[in-house]
mmCIF file of C-alpha atoms in Angstrom:
data_model
loop_
_atom_site.group_PDB
_atom_site.id
_atom_site.type_symbol
_atom_site.label_atom_id
_atom_site.label_comp_id
_atom_site.label_asym_id
_atom_site.label_seq_id
_atom_site.Cartn_x
_atom_site.Cartn_y
_atom_site.Cartn_z
ATOM 1 C CA MET A 19 243.287 -128.165 134.624
ATOM 2 C CA SER A 20 239.544 -127.770 134.408
ATOM 3 C CA ASP A 21 237.968 -124.470 135.452
ATOM 4 C CA ASP A 22 235.939 -126.083 138.235
ATOM 5 C CA ARG A 23 239.057 -127.474 139.913
ATOM 6 C CA ALA A 24 241.023 -124.257 139.479
ATOM 7 C CA SER A 25 238.279 -122.244 141.192
ATOM 8 C CA ARG A 26 237.953 -124.443 144.267
ATOM 9 C CA ILE A 27 238.504 -122.706 147.601
ATOM 10 C CA ASP A 28 239.101 -125.989 149.439
ATOM 11 C CA PRO A 29 241.159 -128.322 147.216
ATOM 12 C CA SER A 30 240.968 -132.065 147.785
ATOM 13 C CA ARG A 31 243.566 -134.799 147.549
ATOM 14 C CA LEU A 32 243.587 -138.542 147.030
ATOM 15 C CA HIS A 33 246.008 -140.495 149.255
ATOM 16 C CA LEU A 34 247.175 -143.877 147.947
ATOM 17 C CA LEU A 35 248.850 -145.754 150.800
ATOM 18 C CA ASP A 36 251.201 -148.664 150.158
ATOM 19 C CA ILE A 37 251.527 -149.171 153.892
ATOM 20 C CA GLU A 38 253.524 -152.408 153.726
ATOM 21 C CA ASN A 39 256.183 -150.589 151.731
ATOM 22 C CA MET A 40 256.114 -147.608 154.088
ATOM 23 C CA VAL A 41 256.888 -149.702 157.175
ATOM 24 C CA SER A 42 259.445 -151.864 155.335
ATOM 25 C CA GLY A 43 257.402 -155.030 155.865
ATOM 26 C CA ASP A 44 257.162 -154.589 159.658
ATOM 27 C CA VAL A 45 253.362 -154.415 159.622
ATOM 28 C CA SER A 46 252.754 -154.272 163.365
ATOM 29 C CA ALA A 47 250.134 -152.162 165.108
ATOM 30 C CA VAL A 48 252.797 -150.008 166.779
ATOM 31 C CA ARG A 49 254.765 -149.440 163.580
ATOM 32 C CA CYS A 50 251.709 -148.669 161.446
ATOM 33 C CA SER A 51 250.263 -146.260 164.006
ATOM 34 C CA ALA A 52 253.596 -144.451 164.362
ATOM 35 C CA TRP A 53 253.928 -144.149 160.588
ATOM 36 C CA TRP A 54 250.404 -142.783 160.213
ATOM 37 C CA GLY A 55 251.116 -140.211 162.922
ATOM 38 C CA ASP A 56 254.187 -139.005 161.010
ATOM 39 C CA TYR A 57 252.198 -138.972 157.779
ATOM 40 C CA VAL A 58 249.441 -136.791 159.211
ATOM 41 C CA THR A 59 252.025 -134.409 160.720
ATOM 42 C CA ASP A 60 254.193 -134.041 157.633
ATOM 43 C CA VAL A 61 251.702 -134.454 154.791
ATOM 44 C CA GLY A 62 248.394 -133.476 156.333
ATOM 45 C CA VAL A 63 244.946 -134.891 155.609
ATOM 46 C CA GLY A 64 242.089 -132.511 154.813
ATOM 47 C CA GLU A 65 238.411 -132.975 155.516
ATOM 48 C CA ARG A 66 237.657 -133.421 151.809
ATOM 49 C CA ASP A 67 240.581 -135.768 151.160
ATOM 50 C CA GLN A 68 240.037 -139.410 150.254
ATOM 51 C CA ILE A 69 242.278 -142.223 151.456
ATOM 52 C CA THR A 70 242.806 -145.650 149.911
ATOM 53 C CA VAL A 71 245.000 -148.254 151.610
ATOM 54 C CA ALA A 72 245.774 -151.764 150.380
ATOM 55 C CA ALA A 73 247.441 -154.587 152.280
ATOM 56 C CA ALA A 74 247.600 -158.350 152.412
ATOM 57 C CA TRP A 75 244.830 -159.890 154.487
ATOM 58 C CA ARG A 76 247.409 -161.245 156.952
ATOM 59 C CA HIS A 77 248.367 -157.622 157.669
ATOM 60 C CA ALA A 78 244.834 -156.264 157.573
ATOM 61 C CA ALA A 79 244.299 -155.648 161.287
ATOM 62 C CA PRO A 80 247.365 -153.457 162.029
ATOM 63 C CA ALA A 81 247.337 -151.776 158.628
ATOM 64 C CA PHE A 82 243.649 -150.968 158.421
ATOM 65 C CA PHE A 83 243.124 -149.894 162.038
ATOM 66 C CA ALA A 84 245.981 -147.378 161.776
ATOM 67 C CA VAL A 85 244.127 -145.187 159.252
ATOM 68 C CA PRO A 86 240.858 -143.225 159.701
ATOM 69 C CA ALA A 87 237.556 -145.070 159.705
ATOM 70 C CA ASN A 88 236.404 -143.405 156.473
ATOM 71 C CA ALA A 89 239.408 -144.670 154.480
ATOM 72 C CA ARG A 90 238.820 -147.141 151.672
ATOM 73 C CA ARG A 91 240.423 -150.475 152.607
ATOM 74 C CA ILE A 92 241.429 -153.118 150.067
ATOM 75 C CA GLY A 93 242.483 -156.550 151.290
ATOM 76 C CA VAL A 94 244.506 -158.745 148.931
ATOM 77 C CA THR A 95 246.358 -162.037 148.857
ATOM 78 C CA SER A 96 250.020 -162.274 149.780
ATOM 79 C CA ALA A 97 251.067 -162.609 146.132
ATOM 80 C CA PRO A 98 253.937 -160.354 144.995
ATOM 81 C CA ASP A 99 252.810 -156.778 144.205
ATOM 82 C CA ALA A 100 249.181 -157.658 145.008
ATOM 83 C CA ALA A 101 248.651 -154.569 147.176
ATOM 84 C CA ASP A 102 250.353 -152.324 144.611
ATOM 85 C CA LEU A 103 248.201 -153.663 141.802
ATOM 86 C CA ALA A 104 245.063 -153.216 143.901
ATOM 87 C CA LEU A 105 245.922 -149.563 144.493
ATOM 88 C CA LEU A 106 246.558 -149.061 140.779
ATOM 89 C CA ASP A 107 243.265 -150.734 139.871
ATOM 90 C CA SER A 108 241.406 -148.454 142.289
ATOM 91 C CA VAL A 109 242.326 -145.332 140.314
ATOM 92 C CA ASP A 110 240.359 -144.071 137.329
ATOM 93 C CA VAL A 111 242.555 -141.258 136.014
ATOM 94 C CA GLU A 112 239.727 -139.312 134.377
ATOM 95 C CA ARG A 113 237.525 -139.479 137.466
ATOM 96 C CA VAL A 114 240.393 -138.563 139.795
ATOM 97 C CA ALA A 115 241.344 -135.603 137.597
ATOM 98 C CA HIS A 116 237.770 -134.336 137.841
ATOM 99 C CA GLN A 117 237.470 -134.782 141.611
ATOM 100 C CA HIS A 118 240.935 -134.063 143.018
ATOM 101 C CA ASP A 119 243.637 -131.416 142.713
ATOM 102 C CA GLU A 120 246.464 -133.596 144.005
ATOM 103 C CA VAL A 121 247.302 -137.273 144.434
ATOM 104 C CA ILE A 122 249.670 -138.482 147.132
ATOM 105 C CA ILE A 123 251.441 -141.771 146.402
ATOM 106 C CA ALA A 124 252.876 -143.171 149.629
ATOM 107 C CA SER A 125 255.291 -145.693 148.185
ATOM 108 C CA GLY A 126 258.801 -146.009 146.837
ATOM 109 C CA ASP A 127 257.915 -148.663 144.240
ATOM 110 C CA HIS A 128 258.506 -148.055 140.518
ATOM 111 C CA ILE A 129 255.217 -149.757 139.655
ATOM 112 C CA PHE A 130 253.394 -146.474 140.390
ATOM 113 C CA ALA A 131 255.439 -144.433 137.878
ATOM 114 C CA PRO A 132 253.091 -144.911 134.870
ATOM 115 C CA LEU A 133 250.115 -143.864 137.009
ATOM 116 C CA ALA A 134 251.966 -140.760 138.199
ATOM 117 C CA ARG A 135 252.746 -139.753 134.627
ATOM 118 C CA ALA A 136 249.149 -140.333 133.513
ATOM 119 C CA LEU A 137 247.800 -138.212 136.361
ATOM 120 C CA ARG A 138 250.203 -135.378 135.615
ATOM 121 C CA ALA A 139 249.290 -135.488 131.962
ATOM 122 C CA ALA A 140 245.665 -135.047 133.094
ATOM 123 C CA GLY A 141 246.655 -131.909 135.052
ATOM 124 C CA VAL A 142 246.781 -133.445 138.529
ATOM 125 C CA ARG A 143 249.665 -132.653 140.831
ATOM 126 C CA VAL A 144 251.374 -135.852 142.085
ATOM 127 C CA VAL A 145 253.454 -136.047 145.255
ATOM 128 C CA GLN A 146 255.409 -139.084 146.397
ATOM 129 C CA VAL A 147 255.788 -139.797 150.118
ATOM 130 C CA VAL A 148 258.372 -142.136 151.626
ATOM 131 C CA ALA A 149 259.263 -142.969 155.206
ATOM 132 C CA SER A 150 262.761 -142.864 156.618
ATOM 133 C CA GLY A 151 264.810 -145.807 155.376
ATOM 134 C CA VAL A 152 262.479 -146.642 152.467
ATOM 135 C CA GLY A 153 264.134 -146.833 149.045
ATOM 136 C CA VAL A 154 262.958 -144.549 146.261
ATOM 137 C CA SER A 155 262.563 -145.740 142.676
ATOM 138 C CA ALA A 156 264.333 -143.346 140.296
ATOM 139 C CA GLU A 157 261.532 -143.786 137.760
ATOM 140 C CA LEU A 158 258.807 -142.886 140.253
ATOM 141 C CA TYR A 159 260.931 -140.061 141.662
ATOM 142 C CA CYS A 160 261.157 -138.394 138.253
ATOM 143 C CA SER A 161 257.494 -139.060 137.441
ATOM 144 C CA CYS A 162 256.126 -137.008 140.355
ATOM 145 C CA ASP A 163 256.117 -133.297 141.136
ATOM 146 C CA ASP A 164 257.559 -133.573 144.633
ATOM 147 C CA LEU A 165 258.959 -136.068 147.103
ATOM 148 C CA ILE A 166 258.157 -135.742 150.800
ATOM 149 C CA ARG A 167 260.386 -137.676 153.170
ATOM 150 C CA LEU A 168 258.667 -138.086 156.522
ATOM 151 C CA ARG A 169 260.607 -136.349 159.272
ATOM 152 C CA GLY A 170 258.099 -136.059 162.113
ATOM 153 C CA SER A 171 257.269 -132.375 162.648
ATOM 154 C CA ASN A 172 259.508 -131.146 159.788
ATOM 155 C CA ARG A 173 258.620 -131.526 156.131
ATOM 156 C CA VAL A 174 261.382 -131.911 153.567
ATOM 157 C CA VAL A 175 260.287 -131.502 149.954
ATOM 158 C CA GLU A 176 262.593 -132.309 147.062
ATOM 159 C CA ALA A 177 261.842 -130.905 143.598
ATOM 160 C CA ARG A 178 261.514 -133.405 140.794
ATOM 161 C CA CYS A 179 264.056 -134.029 138.071
ATOM 162 C CA GLU A 180 263.670 -131.296 135.477
ATOM 163 C CA HIS A 181 263.521 -133.541 132.424
ATOM 164 C CA PRO A 182 261.963 -131.413 129.617
ATOM 165 C CA THR A 183 258.972 -133.677 129.056
ATOM 166 C CA ILE A 184 258.295 -133.841 132.794
ATOM 167 C CA ALA A 185 258.839 -130.159 133.561
ATOM 168 C CA ALA A 186 256.391 -129.220 130.809
ATOM 169 C CA ARG A 187 253.611 -130.984 132.712
ATOM 170 C CA ARG A 188 254.336 -129.317 136.063
ATOM 171 C CA VAL A 189 251.267 -127.735 137.662
ATOM 172 C CA PRO A 190 251.197 -125.277 140.600
ATOM 173 C CA ARG A 191 250.807 -126.431 144.176
ATOM 174 C CA ALA A 192 247.301 -126.164 145.581
ATOM 175 C CA SER A 193 248.694 -123.819 148.277
ATOM 176 C CA GLU A 194 250.348 -121.647 145.630
ATOM 177 C CA ARG A 195 247.105 -121.446 143.643
ATOM 178 C CA SER A 196 244.885 -120.666 146.625
ATOM 179 C CA SER A 197 246.950 -118.644 149.092
ATOM 180 C CA GLY A 198 250.186 -117.680 147.386
ATOM 181 C CA VAL A 199 252.250 -119.033 150.274
ATOM 182 C CA ALA A 200 255.916 -118.597 149.426
ATOM 183 C CA VAL A 201 258.193 -121.634 149.493
ATOM 184 C CA LEU A 202 261.788 -121.106 150.520
ATOM 185 C CA ALA A 203 264.095 -122.553 147.831
ATOM 186 C CA ALA A 204 267.853 -123.035 147.617
ATOM 187 C CA ARG A 205 269.485 -124.488 144.512
ATOM 188 C CA MET A 206 272.331 -126.856 145.214
ATOM 189 C CA ALA A 207 275.727 -126.195 143.654
ATOM 190 C CA ASP A 208 275.796 -129.334 141.520
ATOM 191 C CA SER A 209 273.251 -130.824 139.118
ATOM 192 C CA ARG A 210 271.172 -132.612 141.756
ATOM 193 C CA PRO A 211 267.486 -131.687 142.122
ATOM 194 C CA GLN A 212 266.613 -128.505 143.972
ATOM 195 C CA LEU A 213 265.989 -128.941 147.709
ATOM 196 C CA ARG A 214 263.220 -127.048 149.436
ATOM 197 C CA THR A 215 262.420 -127.162 153.135
ATOM 198 C CA THR A 216 259.340 -125.814 154.826
ATOM 199 C CA ASP A 217 258.352 -125.952 158.470
ATOM 200 C CA ARG A 218 254.668 -126.806 158.836
ATOM 201 C CA ALA A 219 254.588 -125.055 162.192
ATOM 202 C CA ALA A 220 255.451 -121.768 160.466
ATOM 203 C CA GLN A 221 252.760 -122.112 157.787
#
């Protein structure tokens, strides 16, 4: 991590939103707005954060109007993985590592796993976000630092798989670097990943 990022008082994050995946293909205005409300509650969006959302043009109206006006919007064709590829193409790892402390990948698709690994190798913390009922790629799961499953007002964070090559690239949370906020942790009895739960209302 560069010194300038480590010394920031107000860290920033980049949010990459695969909104069609998050709403399981039901890209209606009601569904997208409800999902964004849960996202803001459970993940949070700071004033310095940047948001990029990609969707097929046929879903543009409900998908794009659900997010803030200052979000970057990318319209694509309805070809398979077009929105995913557009999100990937929008990220310059070196530039993101210089500008942001954390990247949020709101998707369950494995296609984002190489990007997650590249960002972590550059010293950027990577968090995956999935909505209730959305499948999670094992490859992406183990390529990120944390997984947040949207639960309305409660935030459930699951620690990543502790594969040696992945654990070696782990970087501290922005909250741990800046405020030292303790995170309650309980290790499960078997070999599954550690489960940590925090209540945003108590933070």
